PDB file of C-alpha atoms and ligand atoms in Angstrom:
ATOM      1  CA  MET A   1     -43.802  40.491  73.835  1.00  0.00           C
ATOM      2  CA  PRO A   2     -46.148  43.530  73.920  1.00  0.00           C
ATOM      3  CA  MET A   3     -48.598  43.876  71.042  1.00  0.00           C
ATOM      4  CA  PRO A   4     -47.302  46.128  68.257  1.00  0.00           C
ATOM      5  CA  ILE A   5     -49.098  49.250  67.094  1.00  0.00           C
ATOM      6  CA  ILE A   6     -50.256  48.648  63.519  1.00  0.00           C
ATOM      7  CA  ALA A   7     -50.151  51.599  61.115  1.00  0.00           C
ATOM      8  CA  PRO A   8     -51.335  50.709  57.595  1.00  0.00           C
ATOM      9  CA  SER A   9     -49.921  53.043  54.933  1.00  0.00           C
ATOM     10  CA  LEU A  10     -52.646  54.451  52.702  1.00  0.00           C
ATOM     11  CA  LEU A  11     -50.093  54.963  49.938  1.00  0.00           C
ATOM     12  CA  SER A  12     -51.109  51.465  48.806  1.00  0.00           C
ATOM     13  CA  ALA A  13     -54.874  52.102  49.166  1.00  0.00           C
ATOM     14  CA  ASN A  14     -57.265  52.412  46.237  1.00  0.00           C
ATOM     15  CA  PHE A  15     -57.545  56.218  45.951  1.00  0.00           C
ATOM     16  CA  LEU A  16     -60.790  55.948  43.981  1.00  0.00           C
ATOM     17  CA  LYS A  17     -62.326  54.178  46.956  1.00  0.00           C
ATOM     18  CA  LEU A  18     -60.643  56.058  49.743  1.00  0.00           C
ATOM     19  CA  GLU A  19     -63.777  56.259  51.900  1.00  0.00           C
ATOM     20  CA  GLU A  20     -64.269  52.479  51.746  1.00  0.00           C
ATOM     21  CA  GLU A  21     -60.605  51.960  52.567  1.00  0.00           C
ATOM     22  CA  CYS A  22     -60.948  54.240  55.620  1.00  0.00           C
ATOM     23  CA  THR A  23     -64.060  52.369  56.755  1.00  0.00           C
ATOM     24  CA  MET A  24     -62.214  49.083  56.408  1.00  0.00           C
ATOM     25  CA  LEU A  25     -59.362  50.411  58.570  1.00  0.00           C
ATOM     26  CA  ASN A  26     -61.838  51.829  61.109  1.00  0.00           C
ATOM     27  CA  GLU A  27     -63.428  48.398  61.470  1.00  0.00           C
ATOM     28  CA  SER A  28     -60.050  46.672  61.680  1.00  0.00           C
ATOM     29  CA  GLU A  29     -57.571  46.339  64.520  1.00  0.00           C
ATOM     30  CA  ALA A  30     -55.358  49.006  62.929  1.00  0.00           C
ATOM     31  CA  ASP A  31     -54.261  51.598  65.483  1.00  0.00           C
ATOM     32  CA  TRP A  32     -52.946  54.429  63.317  1.00  0.00           C
ATOM     33  CA  PHE A  33     -53.406  55.688  59.760  1.00  0.00           C
ATOM     34  CA  HIS A  34     -49.927  56.160  58.233  1.00  0.00           C
ATOM     35  CA  LEU A  35     -50.034  58.958  55.651  1.00  0.00           C
ATOM     36  CA  ASP A  36     -47.058  59.348  53.302  1.00  0.00           C
ATOM     37  CA  VAL A  37     -46.510  62.821  51.854  1.00  0.00           C
ATOM     38  CA  MET A  38     -43.926  63.059  49.043  1.00  0.00           C
ATOM     39  CA  ASP A  39     -42.761  66.154  47.199  1.00  0.00           C
ATOM     40  CA  GLY A  40     -40.884  64.775  44.185  1.00  0.00           C
ATOM     41  CA  ARG A  41     -37.731  66.499  45.492  1.00  0.00           C
ATOM     42  CA  PHE A  42     -36.685  64.862  48.741  1.00  0.00           C
ATOM     43  CA  VAL A  43     -37.872  61.584  47.227  1.00  0.00           C
ATOM     44  CA  PRO A  44     -38.279  60.687  43.534  1.00  0.00           C
ATOM     45  CA  ASN A  45     -42.070  60.410  43.738  1.00  0.00           C
ATOM     46  CA  ILE A  46     -45.119  62.589  44.415  1.00  0.00           C
ATOM     47  CA  SER A  47     -47.975  61.195  46.504  1.00  0.00           C
ATOM     48  CA  PHE A  48     -50.657  63.349  48.134  1.00  0.00           C
ATOM     49  CA  GLY A  49     -50.862  66.340  50.429  1.00  0.00           C
ATOM     50  CA  VAL A  50     -53.043  68.477  52.663  1.00  0.00           C
ATOM     51  CA  PRO A  51     -56.473  68.202  50.928  1.00  0.00           C
ATOM     52  CA  ILE A  52     -56.459  64.400  50.924  1.00  0.00           C
ATOM     53  CA  ILE A  53     -55.439  64.302  54.579  1.00  0.00           C
ATOM     54  CA  GLU A  54     -58.261  66.723  55.448  1.00  0.00           C
ATOM     55  CA  HIS A  55     -60.716  64.246  53.947  1.00  0.00           C
ATOM     56  CA  ILE A  56     -59.139  61.219  55.615  1.00  0.00           C
ATOM     57  CA  ARG A  57     -59.333  63.100  58.930  1.00  0.00           C
ATOM     58  CA  LYS A  58     -63.105  63.364  58.538  1.00  0.00           C
ATOM     59  CA  ALA A  59     -63.324  59.637  57.840  1.00  0.00           C
ATOM     60  CA  THR A  60     -61.584  58.383  60.986  1.00  0.00           C
ATOM     61  CA  LYS A  61     -61.135  58.944  64.692  1.00  0.00           C
ATOM     62  CA  LYS A  62     -57.924  56.890  64.728  1.00  0.00           C
ATOM     63  CA  ILE A  63     -54.523  58.550  65.056  1.00  0.00           C
ATOM     64  CA  CYS A  64     -53.304  60.217  61.851  1.00  0.00           C
ATOM     65  CA  ASP A  65     -49.555  59.603  61.625  1.00  0.00           C
ATOM     66  CA  VAL A  66     -48.205  61.867  58.888  1.00  0.00           C
ATOM     67  CA  HIS A  67     -44.788  61.019  57.409  1.00  0.00           C
ATOM     68  CA  LEU A  68     -43.370  63.989  55.527  1.00  0.00           C
ATOM     69  CA  MET A  69     -40.883  63.079  52.825  1.00  0.00           C
ATOM     70  CA  ILE A  70     -40.442  66.703  51.797  1.00  0.00           C
ATOM     71  CA  LEU A  71     -37.789  69.425  51.858  1.00  0.00           C
ATOM     72  CA  GLN A  72     -38.324  72.415  54.148  1.00  0.00           C
ATOM     73  CA  PRO A  73     -41.064  70.728  56.189  1.00  0.00           C
ATOM     74  CA  GLU A  74     -41.259  73.805  58.468  1.00  0.00           C
ATOM     75  CA  ARG A  75     -43.146  75.575  55.685  1.00  0.00           C
ATOM     76  CA  TYR A  76     -46.022  73.109  55.965  1.00  0.00           C
ATOM     77  CA  ALA A  77     -46.221  72.023  59.625  1.00  0.00           C
ATOM     78  CA  GLU A  78     -49.078  74.407  60.377  1.00  0.00           C
ATOM     79  CA  ALA A  79     -51.065  73.257  57.341  1.00  0.00           C
ATOM     80  CA  PHE A  80     -50.728  69.603  58.353  1.00  0.00           C
ATOM     81  CA  LYS A  81     -51.828  70.455  61.884  1.00  0.00           C
ATOM     82  CA  ALA A  82     -54.894  72.198  60.463  1.00  0.00           C
ATOM     83  CA  ALA A  83     -55.556  69.184  58.234  1.00  0.00           C
ATOM     84  CA  GLY A  84     -55.723  67.000  61.340  1.00  0.00           C
ATOM     85  CA  ALA A  85     -52.317  65.371  61.821  1.00  0.00           C
ATOM     86  CA  ASP A  86     -51.775  63.924  65.313  1.00  0.00           C
ATOM     87  CA  ILE A  87     -48.174  62.885  64.740  1.00  0.00           C
ATOM     88  CA  LEU A  88     -45.885  64.706  62.306  1.00  0.00           C
ATOM     89  CA  SER A  89     -42.565  63.171  61.271  1.00  0.00           C
ATOM     90  CA  VAL A  90     -39.847  65.030  59.395  1.00  0.00           C
ATOM     91  CA  HIS A  91     -36.707  63.531  57.878  1.00  0.00           C
ATOM     92  CA  ILE A  92     -33.404  64.196  59.616  1.00  0.00           C
ATOM     93  CA  GLU A  93     -31.824  64.351  56.137  1.00  0.00           C
ATOM     94  CA  ALA A  94     -34.235  67.125  55.084  1.00  0.00           C
ATOM     95  CA  CYS A  95     -33.741  69.379  58.125  1.00  0.00           C
ATOM     96  CA  THR A  96     -30.824  71.757  58.607  1.00  0.00           C
ATOM     97  CA  HIS A  97     -32.349  72.874  61.918  1.00  0.00           C
ATOM     98  CA  LEU A  98     -33.906  69.661  63.157  1.00  0.00           C
ATOM     99  CA  HIS A  99     -34.182  70.812  66.768  1.00  0.00           C
ATOM    100  CA  ARG A 100     -36.108  73.899  65.669  1.00  0.00           C
ATOM    101  CA  ASN A 101     -38.420  71.814  63.492  1.00  0.00           C
ATOM    102  CA  ILE A 102     -39.188  69.477  66.404  1.00  0.00           C
ATOM    103  CA  GLN A 103     -40.018  72.425  68.676  1.00  0.00           C
ATOM    104  CA  GLN A 104     -42.287  73.856  65.993  1.00  0.00           C
ATOM    105  CA  ILE A 105     -44.227  70.590  65.670  1.00  0.00           C
ATOM    106  CA  LYS A 106     -44.650  70.323  69.445  1.00  0.00           C
ATOM    107  CA  SER A 107     -45.663  73.951  69.840  1.00  0.00           C
ATOM    108  CA  LEU A 108     -48.402  73.340  67.283  1.00  0.00           C
ATOM    109  CA  GLY A 109     -49.728  70.605  69.583  1.00  0.00           C
ATOM    110  CA  MET A 110     -48.689  67.527  67.595  1.00  0.00           C
ATOM    111  CA  GLN A 111     -46.483  64.643  68.579  1.00  0.00           C
ATOM    112  CA  ALA A 112     -43.077  64.980  66.957  1.00  0.00           C
ATOM    113  CA  GLY A 113     -41.421  62.252  64.929  1.00  0.00           C
ATOM    114  CA  VAL A 114     -38.056  62.055  63.201  1.00  0.00           C
ATOM    115  CA  ALA A 115     -37.684  59.809  60.172  1.00  0.00           C
ATOM    116  CA  ILE A 116     -34.288  58.379  59.202  1.00  0.00           C
ATOM    117  CA  ASN A 117     -33.164  56.845  55.925  1.00  0.00           C
ATOM    118  CA  PRO A 118     -31.460  53.447  55.734  1.00  0.00           C
ATOM    119  CA  HIS A 119     -27.974  54.989  55.439  1.00  0.00           C
ATOM    120  CA  THR A 120     -28.352  57.321  58.433  1.00  0.00           C
ATOM    121  CA  PRO A 121     -26.807  56.039  61.681  1.00  0.00           C
ATOM    122  CA  VAL A 122     -29.040  56.049  64.738  1.00  0.00           C
ATOM    123  CA  SER A 123     -26.241  57.745  66.731  1.00  0.00           C
ATOM    124  CA  LEU A 124     -27.193  61.027  64.979  1.00  0.00           C
ATOM    125  CA  LEU A 125     -30.444  60.982  66.982  1.00  0.00           C
ATOM    126  CA  LYS A 126     -28.700  61.078  70.358  1.00  0.00           C
ATOM    127  CA  ASP A 127     -29.186  64.786  71.075  1.00  0.00           C
ATOM    128  CA  VAL A 128     -32.844  64.983  70.057  1.00  0.00           C
ATOM    129  CA  LEU A 129     -34.047  61.666  71.453  1.00  0.00           C
ATOM    130  CA  GLY A 130     -35.286  63.295  74.658  1.00  0.00           C
ATOM    131  CA  ASP A 131     -37.404  65.776  72.693  1.00  0.00           C
ATOM    132  CA  ILE A 132     -39.382  63.477  70.428  1.00  0.00           C
ATOM    133  CA  ASP A 133     -42.196  60.930  70.567  1.00  0.00           C
ATOM    134  CA  LEU A 134     -41.383  58.733  67.576  1.00  0.00           C
ATOM    135  CA  ILE A 135     -38.549  57.582  65.343  1.00  0.00           C
ATOM    136  CA  CYS A 136     -39.778  56.523  61.916  1.00  0.00           C
ATOM    137  CA  MET A 137     -36.974  54.211  60.856  1.00  0.00           C
ATOM    138  CA  MET A 138     -36.987  53.573  57.131  1.00  0.00           C
ATOM    139  CA  SER A 139     -36.368  49.949  56.244  1.00  0.00           C
ATOM    140  CA  VAL A 140     -36.441  50.782  52.507  1.00  0.00           C
ATOM    141  CA  ASN A 141     -35.311  53.878  50.643  1.00  0.00           C
ATOM    142  CA  PRO A 142     -38.317  56.195  50.879  1.00  0.00           C
ATOM    143  CA  GLY A 143     -40.402  57.014  47.835  1.00  0.00           C
ATOM    144  CA  PHE A 144     -42.339  53.905  46.925  1.00  0.00           C
ATOM    145  CA  GLY A 145     -44.463  51.192  48.470  1.00  0.00           C
ATOM    146  CA  GLY A 146     -43.845  47.518  47.856  1.00  0.00           C
ATOM    147  CA  GLN A 147     -40.051  47.455  48.234  1.00  0.00           C
ATOM    148  CA  LYS A 148     -37.945  44.812  49.949  1.00  0.00           C
ATOM    149  CA  PHE A 149     -37.007  45.131  53.631  1.00  0.00           C
ATOM    150  CA  ILE A 150     -33.303  46.014  54.164  1.00  0.00           C
ATOM    151  CA  PRO A 151     -31.980  43.427  56.696  1.00  0.00           C
ATOM    152  CA  GLN A 152     -29.426  45.793  58.320  1.00  0.00           C
ATOM    153  CA  THR A 153     -32.445  47.629  59.787  1.00  0.00           C
ATOM    154  CA  LEU A 154     -32.693  44.917  62.455  1.00  0.00           C
ATOM    155  CA  ASN A 155     -29.305  45.939  63.895  1.00  0.00           C
ATOM    156  CA  LYS A 156     -30.342  49.587  63.811  1.00  0.00           C
ATOM    157  CA  ILE A 157     -33.533  48.780  65.729  1.00  0.00           C
ATOM    158  CA  ARG A 158     -31.560  46.967  68.461  1.00  0.00           C
ATOM    159  CA  GLU A 159     -29.092  49.848  68.758  1.00  0.00           C
ATOM    160  CA  LEU A 160     -31.797  52.502  68.928  1.00  0.00           C
ATOM    161  CA  ARG A 161     -33.895  50.516  71.392  1.00  0.00           C
ATOM    162  CA  LYS A 162     -30.864  50.261  73.672  1.00  0.00           C
ATOM    163  CA  MET A 163     -30.313  54.042  73.492  1.00  0.00           C
ATOM    164  CA  ILE A 164     -33.969  54.610  74.407  1.00  0.00           C
ATOM    165  CA  ASP A 165     -34.061  52.079  77.253  1.00  0.00           C
ATOM    166  CA  ASP A 166     -30.677  53.090  78.704  1.00  0.00           C
ATOM    167  CA  ASN A 167     -31.911  56.670  78.974  1.00  0.00           C
ATOM    168  CA  LYS A 168     -35.389  55.616  80.205  1.00  0.00           C
ATOM    169  CA  LEU A 169     -37.032  57.575  77.399  1.00  0.00           C
ATOM    170  CA  ASN A 170     -40.555  57.212  76.102  1.00  0.00           C
ATOM    171  CA  VAL A 171     -39.908  57.162  72.354  1.00  0.00           C
ATOM    172  CA  LYS A 172     -41.583  54.734  69.987  1.00  0.00           C
ATOM    173  CA  ILE A 173     -39.706  53.011  67.184  1.00  0.00           C
ATOM    174  CA  GLU A 174     -41.753  52.743  64.001  1.00  0.00           C
ATOM    175  CA  ILE A 175     -40.539  50.554  61.147  1.00  0.00           C
ATOM    176  CA  ASP A 176     -41.522  51.709  57.694  1.00  0.00           C
ATOM    177  CA  GLY A 177     -41.063  49.748  54.462  1.00  0.00           C
ATOM    178  CA  GLY A 178     -41.182  46.131  53.387  1.00  0.00           C
ATOM    179  CA  VAL A 179     -42.934  44.830  56.515  1.00  0.00           C
ATOM    180  CA  THR A 180     -44.562  41.446  55.828  1.00  0.00           C
ATOM    181  CA  LEU A 181     -46.271  38.680  57.791  1.00  0.00           C
ATOM    182  CA  GLU A 182     -42.998  36.783  57.487  1.00  0.00           C
ATOM    183  CA  ASN A 183     -40.585  39.395  58.916  1.00  0.00           C
ATOM    184  CA  ALA A 184     -42.876  41.272  61.351  1.00  0.00           C
ATOM    185  CA  LYS A 185     -42.091  39.020  64.306  1.00  0.00           C
ATOM    186  CA  GLU A 186     -38.321  39.521  64.151  1.00  0.00           C
ATOM    187  CA  ILE A 187     -38.826  43.270  63.720  1.00  0.00           C
ATOM    188  CA  ILE A 188     -40.839  43.368  66.950  1.00  0.00           C
ATOM    189  CA  GLU A 189     -38.353  41.089  68.703  1.00  0.00           C
ATOM    190  CA  ALA A 190     -35.556  43.478  67.715  1.00  0.00           C
ATOM    191  CA  GLY A 191     -37.366  46.220  69.657  1.00  0.00           C
ATOM    192  CA  ALA A 192     -39.840  48.009  67.356  1.00  0.00           C
ATOM    193  CA  HIS A 193     -43.139  49.337  68.744  1.00  0.00           C
ATOM    194  CA  VAL A 194     -44.975  50.321  65.551  1.00  0.00           C
ATOM    195  CA  LEU A 195     -45.280  48.490  62.229  1.00  0.00           C
ATOM    196  CA  VAL A 196     -46.172  50.394  59.070  1.00  0.00           C
ATOM    197  CA  ALA A 197     -47.558  48.150  56.336  1.00  0.00           C
ATOM    198  CA  GLY A 198     -48.718  49.252  52.899  1.00  0.00           C
ATOM    199  CA  ASN A 199     -48.639  46.486  50.359  1.00  0.00           C
ATOM    200  CA  THR A 200     -48.900  43.723  52.934  1.00  0.00           C
ATOM    201  CA  VAL A 201     -52.274  45.101  54.039  1.00  0.00           C
ATOM    202  CA  PHE A 202     -53.803  46.579  50.904  1.00  0.00           C
ATOM    203  CA  ARG A 203     -52.677  43.914  48.417  1.00  0.00           C
ATOM    204  CA  SER A 204     -53.895  41.066  50.576  1.00  0.00           C
ATOM    205  CA  LYS A 205     -57.176  39.254  49.874  1.00  0.00           C
ATOM    206  CA  ASP A 206     -58.505  40.063  53.326  1.00  0.00           C
ATOM    207  CA  PRO A 207     -56.876  43.264  54.637  1.00  0.00           C
ATOM    208  CA  LYS A 208     -58.697  43.150  57.982  1.00  0.00           C
ATOM    209  CA  ALA A 209     -57.529  39.612  58.640  1.00  0.00           C
ATOM    210  CA  THR A 210     -53.984  40.580  57.655  1.00  0.00           C
ATOM    211  CA  ILE A 211     -54.039  43.493  60.112  1.00  0.00           C
ATOM    212  CA  ALA A 212     -55.299  41.132  62.822  1.00  0.00           C
ATOM    213  CA  LYS A 213     -52.450  38.723  62.055  1.00  0.00           C
ATOM    214  CA  LEU A 214     -49.844  41.502  62.295  1.00  0.00           C
ATOM    215  CA  LYS A 215     -51.361  42.552  65.615  1.00  0.00           C
ATOM    216  CA  GLN A 216     -51.357  39.035  67.075  1.00  0.00           C
ATOM    217  CA  LEU A 217     -47.824  38.024  66.079  1.00  0.00           C
TER     218      LEU A 217
HETATM  219  C1  DX5 B 301     -42.186  54.568  51.642  1.00  0.00           C
HETATM  220  C2  DX5 B 301     -43.284  54.971  52.595  1.00  0.00           C
HETATM  221  C3  DX5 B 301     -43.898  53.795  53.251  1.00  0.00           C
HETATM  222  C4  DX5 B 301     -44.536  52.846  52.286  1.00  0.00           C
HETATM  223  C5  DX5 B 301     -44.578  51.492  52.905  1.00  0.00           C
HETATM  224  O1  DX5 B 301     -41.561  55.683  51.141  1.00  0.00           O
HETATM  225  O2  DX5 B 301     -42.791  55.820  53.598  1.00  0.00           O
HETATM  226  O3  DX5 B 301     -44.792  54.168  54.280  1.00  0.00           O
HETATM  227  O4  DX5 B 301     -45.812  53.222  51.886  1.00  0.00           O
HETATM  228  O5  DX5 B 301     -45.088  50.609  51.960  1.00  0.00           O
HETATM  229  P1  DX5 B 301     -44.784  49.058  52.010  1.00  0.00           P
HETATM  230  O6  DX5 B 301     -45.300  48.541  53.321  1.00  0.00           O
HETATM  231  O7  DX5 B 301     -45.549  48.531  50.833  1.00  0.00           O
HETATM  232  O8  DX5 B 301     -43.301  48.883  51.871  1.00  0.00           O
HETATM  233 ZN1   ZN B 302     -44.059  56.148  55.522  1.00  0.00          ZN
END
């Protein structure tokens, strides 16, 4: 089994000590910084936006993986590029013109991701799969950290992985929500490439050791 990419979600970080949290991640085996942007409209919570990401960008050389849980993401793609996003994911449920949004993200020079909610079938991705770099598959309903992993996600991962492999595409599957040291192995075995982990990393006694464990599974 190839080693997973580990993307800790800073939604669960201590915002008063954000610089220390970034340093910890820089020194850890984490590969990406997963940054959750919420607008209080697409999801029932508000998190952080462009100014915080600008600061995080200055504090790391690792990949900044920005997950937009916002309506009309096309209004902000340029601002997130300027803030330093490397990967920008938009929700399929928030985009009337998903294909256009993907082209916009790529033309700005970022990798394009599409995020899908637990109720959204992976078959809806068929006609954009060749255009994108990442699927951010939600394994909880987006909006909050610390929720429980929805088991049906495992079937969705297998189905999506088959679509990707059958078409010889180079798209990564990222699993977001409720990832723990207990379920990470079966998530990878089902075909995921990237593990997002918020609470599992930041609520653990030794976050660096926890990241190392996720990486070595
Ligand atoms: C949920 C966010 C996730 C979240 C994951 O809406 O997209 O990235 O922070 O947190 P955990 O790992 O605690 O479920
Ligand atoms: Zn996320």
